[in-house]
Every structure is written in structure tokens, then in C-alpha cells.
């Protein structure tokens, strides 16, 4: 996020194209199945591939098949050719911030085609207690985890300025969440993409809060991309989100029996919006 004069966040006047991001939960499937799914989705024309940063399944058998996020993202960086990709979202608590910056920079380079990487650094403060308890991380409180995220983002951005080689581009930062006192302030200060599950009717208020924080932080939010979720939602809901300014639409895509017709229908919707 560039620190300059403040501008209001992108809104319904946003002329940028709608994009579709598919989240492949790294659970209840083999790596070979997940890899094939990523390849199929890229070939179909999705814009962004996403996983999540947990250590155990979030649905179904709690001890079922599950894989780690960052190592999978590095594999996607090598495997894919066109899509952007990242986690929805990385958990700041699990890793030293400078290490996160270095991992992100490395994956950015692995993914580079024609010299430009495709990695999105999407991050959050963490919430799933089992991840912390079984892997030996301090769970703290929601407030302490957000404070850690705030400090971590400062270190991550500082480390990107020191690494040799530098990232191939200004790695886009996505921040997830909608809390008005801490999370949206971090969005105003650091984010290129803001992801939430906020309903279309509530987006104007949340965007106003981001603008107020941007005025205090003296940051430019005019290019902020607004992201939201379409899982189990219909086109009328998606139309409302689009009209409210959302331009990145994510869809949770649970396997191992993936329904590709669902993705085809959303890609047709996207293409109609961009026609």
C-alpha cells in the first residue's frame, strides 16, 4: 500500500474486470488429486487459485487427509503458468514474519513467467485453536493475534526491501476480515486486496470505515481490490456484490468429487460481466 494522499476505495464505478478465485481446501484428497484439480482449473480459465493455512480439516473427518499450505503453494508456483495464487488466508502466528517475507519472495520468483511473479500474500491473524494447540503455538486472544499481525506486516514489508534478489514485483497483500477497530485499519495501511464475507448491503459502511482509517494513516486506497465469497450463493447475490464494488469473487471448491460445472457457470457469469 502506497503512502500518499488519501482517495476513497474502489466502488461500483471500478472499471477493472471481475475475476474468479477458486479455493481448493487441502483436505480429504491426495496430493495427486489436488494437483490435477489445480491444473484443470487453470486450463478452464480461473484467475486465482487458493488454498488455506491450517493443519487439520475444517469439515468432515477432523483427522482426515490434510496438507500444509506454503509447501503446496510453492508446488503450484512451479506447476502453473498463468494464474495468480495464494492462501485464503495465511496465518501470521505460525511463522516468523521475516521468514514469511522470504518464503513469499522465493515463491514469487518460482512463479515468475516473463520475469513477473504471480504470488498473492494473503494473510490473517488466525482463529482455529486446534492448529495452535497441537503444533505448540501460543493461541492468545483475538486481540493479541491481531496485534501480532500488525507488527508482522511491518516486518514483512521491511524485509521485502532488504532481500537479494528482491521480489519480482510489489507482491500484492490481501488481508481478510471485517473488524472495524483493528482489521480494517490494517487494510487501510497495508492491503492491495481486502477479502471478507460481508453482504453487499453492508459493504458501503465497511468501505467508509476503511476510508476513514486511510485518512488517519495517510494511505491511498483508490486501487484497493474488494474481494468476497460466492460459495453457496446465487447470481443475484453475486450481482449485488458486483454492483457494490467487488471485483474478486472466491469460491470454496471442496473435493474429492469436484463439480466443475459449478465453476463453468461462474466463469460464464464473470465473462458476461466483463463483456
PDB file of C-alpha atoms in Angstrom:
ATOM      1  CA  UNK A   1       0.000   0.000   0.000  1.00  0.00           C
ATOM      2  CA  UNK A   2       1.493   3.326  -1.084  1.00  0.00           C
ATOM      3  CA  UNK A   3       1.517   6.109   1.491  1.00  0.00           C
ATOM      4  CA  UNK A   4       0.241   9.144  -0.386  1.00  0.00           C
ATOM      5  CA  UNK A   5      -2.790  11.390  -0.407  1.00  0.00           C
ATOM      6  CA  UNK A   6      -5.978   9.603   0.565  1.00  0.00           C
ATOM      7  CA  UNK A   7      -8.527   8.516  -2.014  1.00  0.00           C
ATOM      8  CA  UNK A   8     -11.756   6.596  -1.450  1.00  0.00           C
ATOM      9  CA  UNK A   9     -11.701   2.835  -2.023  1.00  0.00           C
ATOM     10  CA  UNK A  10     -12.779   1.379  -5.334  1.00  0.00           C
ATOM     11  CA  UNK A  11     -16.559   1.224  -5.677  1.00  0.00           C
ATOM     12  CA  UNK A  12     -19.242   0.345  -8.182  1.00  0.00           C
ATOM     13  CA  UNK A  13     -17.514   2.661 -10.660  1.00  0.00           C
ATOM     14  CA  UNK A  14     -14.495   0.327 -10.683  1.00  0.00           C
ATOM     15  CA  UNK A  15     -13.709  -0.397 -14.326  1.00  0.00           C
ATOM     16  CA  UNK A  16     -11.419  -3.326 -13.571  1.00  0.00           C
ATOM     17  CA  UNK A  17     -12.626  -6.745 -14.720  1.00  0.00           C
ATOM     18  CA  UNK A  18     -14.335  -9.216 -12.443  1.00  0.00           C
ATOM     19  CA  UNK A  19     -12.086 -12.148 -11.544  1.00  0.00           C
ATOM     20  CA  UNK A  20     -12.835 -15.566 -10.087  1.00  0.00           C
ATOM     21  CA  UNK A  21     -10.639 -17.228  -7.473  1.00  0.00           C
ATOM     22  CA  UNK A  22     -11.139 -20.880  -6.562  1.00  0.00           C
ATOM     23  CA  UNK A  23     -10.165 -22.129  -3.119  1.00  0.00           C
ATOM     24  CA  UNK A  24      -9.128 -25.783  -3.103  1.00  0.00           C
ATOM     25  CA  UNK A  25      -9.189 -26.833   0.555  1.00  0.00           C
ATOM     26  CA  UNK A  26      -6.113 -29.040   1.111  1.00  0.00           C
ATOM     27  CA  UNK A  27      -8.193 -31.686   2.870  1.00  0.00           C
ATOM     28  CA  UNK A  28      -9.806 -35.069   2.174  1.00  0.00           C
ATOM     29  CA  UNK A  29      -7.889 -35.589  -1.084  1.00  0.00           C
ATOM     30  CA  UNK A  30      -4.495 -36.861  -2.155  1.00  0.00           C
ATOM     31  CA  UNK A  31      -1.821 -34.510  -3.450  1.00  0.00           C
ATOM     32  CA  UNK A  32      -2.169 -36.047  -6.916  1.00  0.00           C
ATOM     33  CA  UNK A  33      -5.891 -35.218  -6.898  1.00  0.00           C
ATOM     34  CA  UNK A  34      -5.283 -31.655  -5.714  1.00  0.00           C
ATOM     35  CA  UNK A  35      -2.570 -31.156  -8.320  1.00  0.00           C
ATOM     36  CA  UNK A  36      -4.863 -32.354 -11.128  1.00  0.00           C
ATOM     37  CA  UNK A  37      -7.633 -30.085  -9.872  1.00  0.00           C
ATOM     38  CA  UNK A  38      -5.322 -27.061  -9.911  1.00  0.00           C
ATOM     39  CA  UNK A  39      -4.269 -27.885 -13.476  1.00  0.00           C
ATOM     40  CA  UNK A  40      -7.865 -28.352 -14.599  1.00  0.00           C
ATOM     41  CA  UNK A  41      -8.991 -25.073 -13.065  1.00  0.00           C
ATOM     42  CA  UNK A  42      -6.153 -23.149 -14.684  1.00  0.00           C
ATOM     43  CA  UNK A  43      -6.999 -24.694 -18.063  1.00  0.00           C
ATOM     44  CA  UNK A  44     -10.656 -23.718 -17.562  1.00  0.00           C
ATOM     45  CA  UNK A  45      -9.660 -20.087 -17.192  1.00  0.00           C
ATOM     46  CA  UNK A  46      -9.982 -19.262 -13.495  1.00  0.00           C
ATOM     47  CA  UNK A  47      -7.983 -16.214 -12.446  1.00  0.00           C
ATOM     48  CA  UNK A  48      -6.714 -17.159  -8.986  1.00  0.00           C
ATOM     49  CA  UNK A  49      -6.053 -20.439  -7.133  1.00  0.00           C
ATOM     50  CA  UNK A  50      -6.231 -20.502  -3.332  1.00  0.00           C
ATOM     51  CA  UNK A  51      -5.766 -22.970  -0.520  1.00  0.00           C
ATOM     52  CA  UNK A  52      -5.920 -22.344   3.247  1.00  0.00           C
ATOM     53  CA  UNK A  53      -3.350 -22.279   6.015  1.00  0.00           C
ATOM     54  CA  UNK A  54      -4.467 -24.856   8.575  1.00  0.00           C
ATOM     55  CA  UNK A  55      -3.030 -28.148   9.784  1.00  0.00           C
ATOM     56  CA  UNK A  56      -6.242 -30.156  10.108  1.00  0.00           C
ATOM     57  CA  UNK A  57      -9.507 -30.450   8.166  1.00  0.00           C
ATOM     58  CA  UNK A  58     -12.123 -27.816   8.919  1.00  0.00           C
ATOM     59  CA  UNK A  59     -15.028 -30.054   7.882  1.00  0.00           C
ATOM     60  CA  UNK A  60     -15.718 -33.761   7.615  1.00  0.00           C
ATOM     61  CA  UNK A  61     -13.409 -36.168   9.396  1.00  0.00           C
ATOM     62  CA  UNK A  62     -11.309 -33.968  11.714  1.00  0.00           C
ATOM     63  CA  UNK A  63      -8.398 -36.389  11.333  1.00  0.00           C
ATOM     64  CA  UNK A  64      -8.788 -36.902   7.590  1.00  0.00           C
ATOM     65  CA  UNK A  65      -6.246 -36.234   4.846  1.00  0.00           C
ATOM     66  CA  UNK A  66      -4.715 -32.764   5.043  1.00  0.00           C
ATOM     67  CA  UNK A  67      -1.679 -30.936   3.630  1.00  0.00           C
ATOM     68  CA  UNK A  68       0.340 -27.849   4.607  1.00  0.00           C
ATOM     69  CA  UNK A  69      -0.288 -24.568   2.786  1.00  0.00           C
ATOM     70  CA  UNK A  70       3.060 -22.959   1.923  1.00  0.00           C
ATOM     71  CA  UNK A  71       4.756 -26.050   0.543  1.00  0.00           C
ATOM     72  CA  UNK A  72       1.702 -26.615  -1.646  1.00  0.00           C
ATOM     73  CA  UNK A  73       1.858 -23.010  -2.865  1.00  0.00           C
ATOM     74  CA  UNK A  74       5.482 -23.471  -3.887  1.00  0.00           C
ATOM     75  CA  UNK A  75       4.442 -26.536  -5.900  1.00  0.00           C
ATOM     76  CA  UNK A  76       1.662 -24.540  -7.571  1.00  0.00           C
ATOM     77  CA  UNK A  77       4.181 -21.810  -8.390  1.00  0.00           C
ATOM     78  CA  UNK A  78       6.192 -24.324 -10.423  1.00  0.00           C
ATOM     79  CA  UNK A  79       3.197 -26.187 -11.837  1.00  0.00           C
ATOM     80  CA  UNK A  80       1.078 -23.292 -13.094  1.00  0.00           C
ATOM     81  CA  UNK A  81       1.719 -20.856 -15.937  1.00  0.00           C
ATOM     82  CA  UNK A  82      -0.895 -18.111 -15.771  1.00  0.00           C
ATOM     83  CA  UNK A  83      -2.991 -17.941 -12.599  1.00  0.00           C
ATOM     84  CA  UNK A  84      -2.216 -15.855  -9.559  1.00  0.00           C
ATOM     85  CA  UNK A  85      -2.334 -17.858  -6.352  1.00  0.00           C
ATOM     86  CA  UNK A  86      -2.069 -17.717  -2.580  1.00  0.00           C
ATOM     87  CA  UNK A  87      -3.695 -18.847   0.652  1.00  0.00           C
ATOM     88  CA  UNK A  88      -7.108 -17.745   1.841  1.00  0.00           C
ATOM     89  CA  UNK A  89      -5.542 -16.894   4.155  1.00  0.00           C
ATOM     90  CA  UNK A  90      -2.041 -17.397   5.575  1.00  0.00           C
ATOM     91  CA  UNK A  91      -1.888 -17.498   9.377  1.00  0.00           C
ATOM     92  CA  UNK A  92       0.605 -14.955  10.668  1.00  0.00           C
ATOM     93  CA  UNK A  93       1.021 -16.750  14.011  1.00  0.00           C
ATOM     94  CA  UNK A  94       2.791 -19.848  12.744  1.00  0.00           C
ATOM     95  CA  UNK A  95       5.935 -18.282  11.285  1.00  0.00           C
ATOM     96  CA  UNK A  96       8.443 -15.560  11.959  1.00  0.00           C
ATOM     97  CA  UNK A  97       7.415 -12.508   9.874  1.00  0.00           C
ATOM     98  CA  UNK A  98      10.809 -12.165   8.195  1.00  0.00           C
ATOM     99  CA  UNK A  99      10.658 -15.841   7.255  1.00  0.00           C
ATOM    100  CA  UNK A 100       7.199 -15.293   5.762  1.00  0.00           C
ATOM    101  CA  UNK A 101       8.594 -12.428   3.680  1.00  0.00           C
ATOM    102  CA  UNK A 102      11.446 -14.611   2.435  1.00  0.00           C
ATOM    103  CA  UNK A 103       9.133 -17.524   1.605  1.00  0.00           C
ATOM    104  CA  UNK A 104       6.807 -15.171  -0.258  1.00  0.00           C
ATOM    105  CA  UNK A 105       9.707 -13.672  -2.209  1.00  0.00           C
ATOM    106  CA  UNK A 106      11.008 -17.131  -3.117  1.00  0.00           C
ATOM    107  CA  UNK A 107       7.595 -18.356  -4.283  1.00  0.00           C
ATOM    108  CA  UNK A 108       7.195 -15.103  -6.223  1.00  0.00           C
ATOM    109  CA  UNK A 109      10.400 -15.941  -8.144  1.00  0.00           C
ATOM    110  CA  UNK A 110       9.464 -19.599  -8.661  1.00  0.00           C
ATOM    111  CA  UNK A 111       6.162 -18.480 -10.227  1.00  0.00           C
ATOM    112  CA  UNK A 112       7.666 -15.805 -12.467  1.00  0.00           C
ATOM    113  CA  UNK A 113       6.817 -16.034 -16.124  1.00  0.00           C
ATOM    114  CA  UNK A 114       8.491 -13.404 -18.315  1.00  0.00           C
ATOM    115  CA  UNK A 115      10.121 -12.091 -15.157  1.00  0.00           C
ATOM    116  CA  UNK A 116       6.957 -11.276 -13.181  1.00  0.00           C
ATOM    117  CA  UNK A 117       5.700 -13.412 -10.307  1.00  0.00           C
ATOM    118  CA  UNK A 118       2.100 -14.357  -9.595  1.00  0.00           C
ATOM    119  CA  UNK A 119       2.031 -14.873  -5.827  1.00  0.00           C
ATOM    120  CA  UNK A 120      -0.517 -13.054  -3.638  1.00  0.00           C
ATOM    121  CA  UNK A 121       0.463 -12.660   0.023  1.00  0.00           C
ATOM    122  CA  UNK A 122      -2.928 -13.129   1.647  1.00  0.00           C
ATOM    123  CA  UNK A 123      -2.777 -13.113   5.423  1.00  0.00           C
ATOM    124  CA  UNK A 124      -4.769 -13.023   8.621  1.00  0.00           C
ATOM    125  CA  UNK A 125      -4.381 -13.371  12.366  1.00  0.00           C
ATOM    126  CA  UNK A 126      -5.526 -16.991  12.805  1.00  0.00           C
ATOM    127  CA  UNK A 127      -8.511 -18.436  14.638  1.00  0.00           C
ATOM    128  CA  UNK A 128      -8.562 -22.276  14.697  1.00  0.00           C
ATOM    129  CA  UNK A 129      -7.480 -23.280  18.198  1.00  0.00           C
ATOM    130  CA  UNK A 130      -6.540 -26.854  17.289  1.00  0.00           C
ATOM    131  CA  UNK A 131      -3.834 -25.610  14.917  1.00  0.00           C
ATOM    132  CA  UNK A 132      -2.160 -23.804  17.787  1.00  0.00           C
ATOM    133  CA  UNK A 133      -2.674 -26.386  20.489  1.00  0.00           C
ATOM    134  CA  UNK A 134      -1.380 -29.401  18.569  1.00  0.00           C
ATOM    135  CA  UNK A 135       1.539 -27.604  16.908  1.00  0.00           C
ATOM    136  CA  UNK A 136       2.672 -25.789  20.031  1.00  0.00           C
ATOM    137  CA  UNK A 137       1.879 -22.183  19.160  1.00  0.00           C
ATOM    138  CA  UNK A 138       0.513 -19.713  21.687  1.00  0.00           C
ATOM    139  CA  UNK A 139      -3.156 -19.098  20.908  1.00  0.00           C
ATOM    140  CA  UNK A 140      -3.508 -15.855  22.856  1.00  0.00           C
ATOM    141  CA  UNK A 141      -6.636 -13.810  22.218  1.00  0.00           C
ATOM    142  CA  UNK A 142      -8.244 -12.398  19.110  1.00  0.00           C
ATOM    143  CA  UNK A 143      -6.830  -9.014  20.071  1.00  0.00           C
ATOM    144  CA  UNK A 144      -3.297 -10.258  20.704  1.00  0.00           C
ATOM    145  CA  UNK A 145      -3.266 -12.164  17.412  1.00  0.00           C
ATOM    146  CA  UNK A 146      -4.325  -9.027  15.549  1.00  0.00           C
ATOM    147  CA  UNK A 147      -1.615  -7.034  17.315  1.00  0.00           C
ATOM    148  CA  UNK A 148       0.897  -9.662  16.220  1.00  0.00           C
ATOM    149  CA  UNK A 149      -0.383  -9.391  12.652  1.00  0.00           C
ATOM    150  CA  UNK A 150       0.046  -5.614  12.704  1.00  0.00           C
ATOM    151  CA  UNK A 151       3.641  -5.931  13.879  1.00  0.00           C
ATOM    152  CA  UNK A 152       4.292  -8.779  11.455  1.00  0.00           C
ATOM    153  CA  UNK A 153       3.120  -6.851   8.413  1.00  0.00           C
ATOM    154  CA  UNK A 154       5.541  -4.027   9.202  1.00  0.00           C
ATOM    155  CA  UNK A 155       8.417  -6.507   9.396  1.00  0.00           C
ATOM    156  CA  UNK A 156       7.346  -8.323   6.236  1.00  0.00           C
ATOM    157  CA  UNK A 157       7.246  -5.151   4.183  1.00  0.00           C
ATOM    158  CA  UNK A 158      10.597  -4.035   5.607  1.00  0.00           C
ATOM    159  CA  UNK A 159      12.188  -7.413   4.803  1.00  0.00           C
ATOM    160  CA  UNK A 160      10.975  -7.257   1.201  1.00  0.00           C
ATOM    161  CA  UNK A 161      13.045  -4.083   0.831  1.00  0.00           C
ATOM    162  CA  UNK A 162      16.211  -5.886   2.017  1.00  0.00           C
ATOM    163  CA  UNK A 163      16.069  -9.247   0.255  1.00  0.00           C
ATOM    164  CA  UNK A 164      18.525 -10.069  -2.514  1.00  0.00           C
ATOM    165  CA  UNK A 165      17.200 -10.734  -5.029  1.00  0.00           C
ATOM    166  CA  UNK A 166      14.204  -8.524  -4.438  1.00  0.00           C
ATOM    167  CA  UNK A 167      10.694  -9.747  -5.257  1.00  0.00           C
ATOM    168  CA  UNK A 168       9.901  -9.575  -8.966  1.00  0.00           C
ATOM    169  CA  UNK A 169       7.072  -7.113  -8.267  1.00  0.00           C
ATOM    170  CA  UNK A 170       5.363  -5.372  -5.391  1.00  0.00           C
ATOM    171  CA  UNK A 171       3.786  -8.544  -4.006  1.00  0.00           C
ATOM    172  CA  UNK A 172       0.051  -7.868  -3.563  1.00  0.00           C
ATOM    173  CA  UNK A 173      -1.091  -8.046   0.054  1.00  0.00           C
ATOM    174  CA  UNK A 174      -4.571  -9.409   0.757  1.00  0.00           C
ATOM    175  CA  UNK A 175      -5.990  -9.025   4.255  1.00  0.00           C
ATOM    176  CA  UNK A 176      -9.079 -10.929   5.320  1.00  0.00           C
ATOM    177  CA  UNK A 177     -11.621  -9.847   7.909  1.00  0.00           C
ATOM    178  CA  UNK A 178     -14.064  -7.076   8.689  1.00  0.00           C
ATOM    179  CA  UNK A 179     -13.382  -5.913  12.243  1.00  0.00           C
ATOM    180  CA  UNK A 180     -13.552  -2.146  12.251  1.00  0.00           C
ATOM    181  CA  UNK A 181     -11.153  -1.249  15.059  1.00  0.00           C
ATOM    182  CA  UNK A 182      -8.124  -3.288  14.048  1.00  0.00           C
ATOM    183  CA  UNK A 183      -8.551  -5.329  10.870  1.00  0.00           C
ATOM    184  CA  UNK A 184      -9.866  -2.580   8.633  1.00  0.00           C
ATOM    185  CA  UNK A 185      -7.151  -0.261   9.897  1.00  0.00           C
ATOM    186  CA  UNK A 186      -4.617  -2.839   8.725  1.00  0.00           C
ATOM    187  CA  UNK A 187      -6.442  -2.995   5.393  1.00  0.00           C
ATOM    188  CA  UNK A 188      -6.114   0.782   5.011  1.00  0.00           C
ATOM    189  CA  UNK A 189      -2.445   0.682   5.988  1.00  0.00           C
ATOM    190  CA  UNK A 190      -1.205  -2.369   4.078  1.00  0.00           C
ATOM    191  CA  UNK A 191      -3.696  -4.079   1.756  1.00  0.00           C
ATOM    192  CA  UNK A 192      -3.952  -4.176  -2.005  1.00  0.00           C
ATOM    193  CA  UNK A 193      -6.896  -6.586  -1.710  1.00  0.00           C
ATOM    194  CA  UNK A 194      -9.497  -6.732   1.044  1.00  0.00           C
ATOM    195  CA  UNK A 195     -11.359 -10.033   1.438  1.00  0.00           C
ATOM    196  CA  UNK A 196     -14.495 -10.525   3.518  1.00  0.00           C
ATOM    197  CA  UNK A 197     -17.830 -12.300   3.693  1.00  0.00           C
ATOM    198  CA  UNK A 198     -19.696  -9.019   4.188  1.00  0.00           C
ATOM    199  CA  UNK A 199     -23.072  -8.777   2.496  1.00  0.00           C
ATOM    200  CA  UNK A 200     -23.498  -6.297  -0.359  1.00  0.00           C
ATOM    201  CA  UNK A 201     -25.792  -4.086   1.725  1.00  0.00           C
ATOM    202  CA  UNK A 202     -23.102  -3.730   4.391  1.00  0.00           C
ATOM    203  CA  UNK A 203     -20.175  -3.045   2.076  1.00  0.00           C
ATOM    204  CA  UNK A 204     -20.683   0.739   1.786  1.00  0.00           C
ATOM    205  CA  UNK A 205     -20.352   1.128   5.548  1.00  0.00           C
ATOM    206  CA  UNK A 206     -17.250  -1.073   5.726  1.00  0.00           C
ATOM    207  CA  UNK A 207     -15.653   0.802   2.829  1.00  0.00           C
ATOM    208  CA  UNK A 208     -16.389   4.066   4.585  1.00  0.00           C
ATOM    209  CA  UNK A 209     -14.591   2.747   7.665  1.00  0.00           C
ATOM    210  CA  UNK A 210     -11.590   1.819   5.515  1.00  0.00           C
ATOM    211  CA  UNK A 211     -11.610   5.318   4.028  1.00  0.00           C
ATOM    212  CA  UNK A 212     -11.692   6.883   7.491  1.00  0.00           C
ATOM    213  CA  UNK A 213      -8.713   4.784   8.558  1.00  0.00           C
ATOM    214  CA  UNK A 214      -6.897   5.671   5.336  1.00  0.00           C
ATOM    215  CA  UNK A 215      -7.345   9.355   6.135  1.00  0.00           C
ATOM    216  CA  UNK A 216      -5.729   8.793   9.516  1.00  0.00           C
ATOM    217  CA  UNK A 217      -2.967   6.607   8.083  1.00  0.00           C
ATOM    218  CA  UNK A 218      -2.431   8.882   5.060  1.00  0.00           C
ATOM    219  CA  UNK A 219      -2.581   5.975   2.661  1.00  0.00           C
ATOM    220  CA  UNK A 220      -4.044   5.646  -0.822  1.00  0.00           C
ATOM    221  CA  UNK A 221      -6.903   3.152  -1.077  1.00  0.00           C
ATOM    222  CA  UNK A 222      -8.066   4.163  -4.557  1.00  0.00           C
ATOM    223  CA  UNK A 223      -6.737   0.929  -6.075  1.00  0.00           C
ATOM    224  CA  UNK A 224      -7.952  -1.386  -3.310  1.00  0.00           C
ATOM    225  CA  UNK A 225      -9.483  -4.533  -4.796  1.00  0.00           C
ATOM    226  CA  UNK A 226     -12.593  -5.713  -2.972  1.00  0.00           C
ATOM    227  CA  UNK A 227     -12.932  -9.489  -2.653  1.00  0.00           C
ATOM    228  CA  UNK A 228     -15.853 -11.588  -1.426  1.00  0.00           C
ATOM    229  CA  UNK A 229     -17.093 -15.178  -1.317  1.00  0.00           C
ATOM    230  CA  UNK A 230     -19.669 -16.894  -3.576  1.00  0.00           C
ATOM    231  CA  UNK A 231     -19.848 -20.359  -2.003  1.00  0.00           C
ATOM    232  CA  UNK A 232     -23.499 -21.484  -1.842  1.00  0.00           C
ATOM    233  CA  UNK A 233     -24.650 -18.109  -3.178  1.00  0.00           C
ATOM    234  CA  UNK A 234     -26.611 -17.397  -6.343  1.00  0.00           C
ATOM    235  CA  UNK A 235     -26.140 -14.985  -9.229  1.00  0.00           C
ATOM    236  CA  UNK A 236     -28.486 -12.393  -7.724  1.00  0.00           C
ATOM    237  CA  UNK A 237     -26.239 -12.239  -4.676  1.00  0.00           C
ATOM    238  CA  UNK A 238     -23.162 -12.029  -6.900  1.00  0.00           C
ATOM    239  CA  UNK A 239     -24.753  -9.232  -8.921  1.00  0.00           C
ATOM    240  CA  UNK A 240     -25.312  -7.277  -5.721  1.00  0.00           C
ATOM    241  CA  UNK A 241     -21.703  -7.733  -4.673  1.00  0.00           C
ATOM    242  CA  UNK A 242     -20.505  -6.660  -8.111  1.00  0.00           C
ATOM    243  CA  UNK A 243     -22.677  -3.547  -8.008  1.00  0.00           C
ATOM    244  CA  UNK A 244     -21.226  -2.753  -4.564  1.00  0.00           C
ATOM    245  CA  UNK A 245     -17.703  -2.817  -5.996  1.00  0.00           C
ATOM    246  CA  UNK A 246     -16.479  -6.398  -5.538  1.00  0.00           C
ATOM    247  CA  UNK A 247     -14.111  -7.446  -8.317  1.00  0.00           C
ATOM    248  CA  UNK A 248     -12.539 -10.654  -6.970  1.00  0.00           C
ATOM    249  CA  UNK A 249     -15.040 -13.437  -6.291  1.00  0.00           C
ATOM    250  CA  UNK A 250     -13.813 -16.501  -4.406  1.00  0.00           C
ATOM    251  CA  UNK A 251     -15.493 -19.891  -4.366  1.00  0.00           C
ATOM    252  CA  UNK A 252     -14.754 -22.705  -1.939  1.00  0.00           C
ATOM    253  CA  UNK A 253     -14.393 -25.869  -4.045  1.00  0.00           C
ATOM    254  CA  UNK A 254     -14.482 -28.984  -1.911  1.00  0.00           C
ATOM    255  CA  UNK A 255     -13.223 -32.323  -3.213  1.00  0.00           C
ATOM    256  CA  UNK A 256     -12.531 -35.035  -3.873  1.00  0.00           C
ATOM    257  CA  UNK A 257     -15.721 -35.098  -6.006  1.00  0.00           C
ATOM    258  CA  UNK A 258     -15.236 -31.673  -7.558  1.00  0.00           C
ATOM    259  CA  UNK A 259     -18.191 -30.242  -9.504  1.00  0.00           C
ATOM    260  CA  UNK A 260     -16.544 -28.479 -12.418  1.00  0.00           C
ATOM    261  CA  UNK A 261     -19.919 -27.489 -13.896  1.00  0.00           C
ATOM    262  CA  UNK A 262     -20.300 -25.135 -10.917  1.00  0.00           C
ATOM    263  CA  UNK A 263     -17.071 -23.394 -11.840  1.00  0.00           C
ATOM    264  CA  UNK A 264     -18.029 -23.226 -15.508  1.00  0.00           C
ATOM    265  CA  UNK A 265     -21.257 -21.439 -14.571  1.00  0.00           C
ATOM    266  CA  UNK A 266     -19.382 -18.822 -12.527  1.00  0.00           C
ATOM    267  CA  UNK A 267     -16.850 -18.315 -15.305  1.00  0.00           C
ATOM    268  CA  UNK A 268     -19.711 -17.644 -17.707  1.00  0.00           C
ATOM    269  CA  UNK A 269     -21.107 -15.119 -15.217  1.00  0.00           C
ATOM    270  CA  UNK A 270     -17.688 -13.472 -14.961  1.00  0.00           C
ATOM    271  CA  UNK A 271     -17.324 -13.280 -18.721  1.00  0.00           C
ATOM    272  CA  UNK A 272     -20.758 -11.706 -19.072  1.00  0.00           C
ATOM    273  CA  UNK A 273     -19.778  -9.021 -16.557  1.00  0.00           C
ATOM    274  CA  UNK A 274     -16.575  -8.326 -18.447  1.00  0.00           C
ATOM    275  CA  UNK A 275     -18.133  -8.312 -21.933  1.00  0.00           C
TER     276      UNK A 275
END
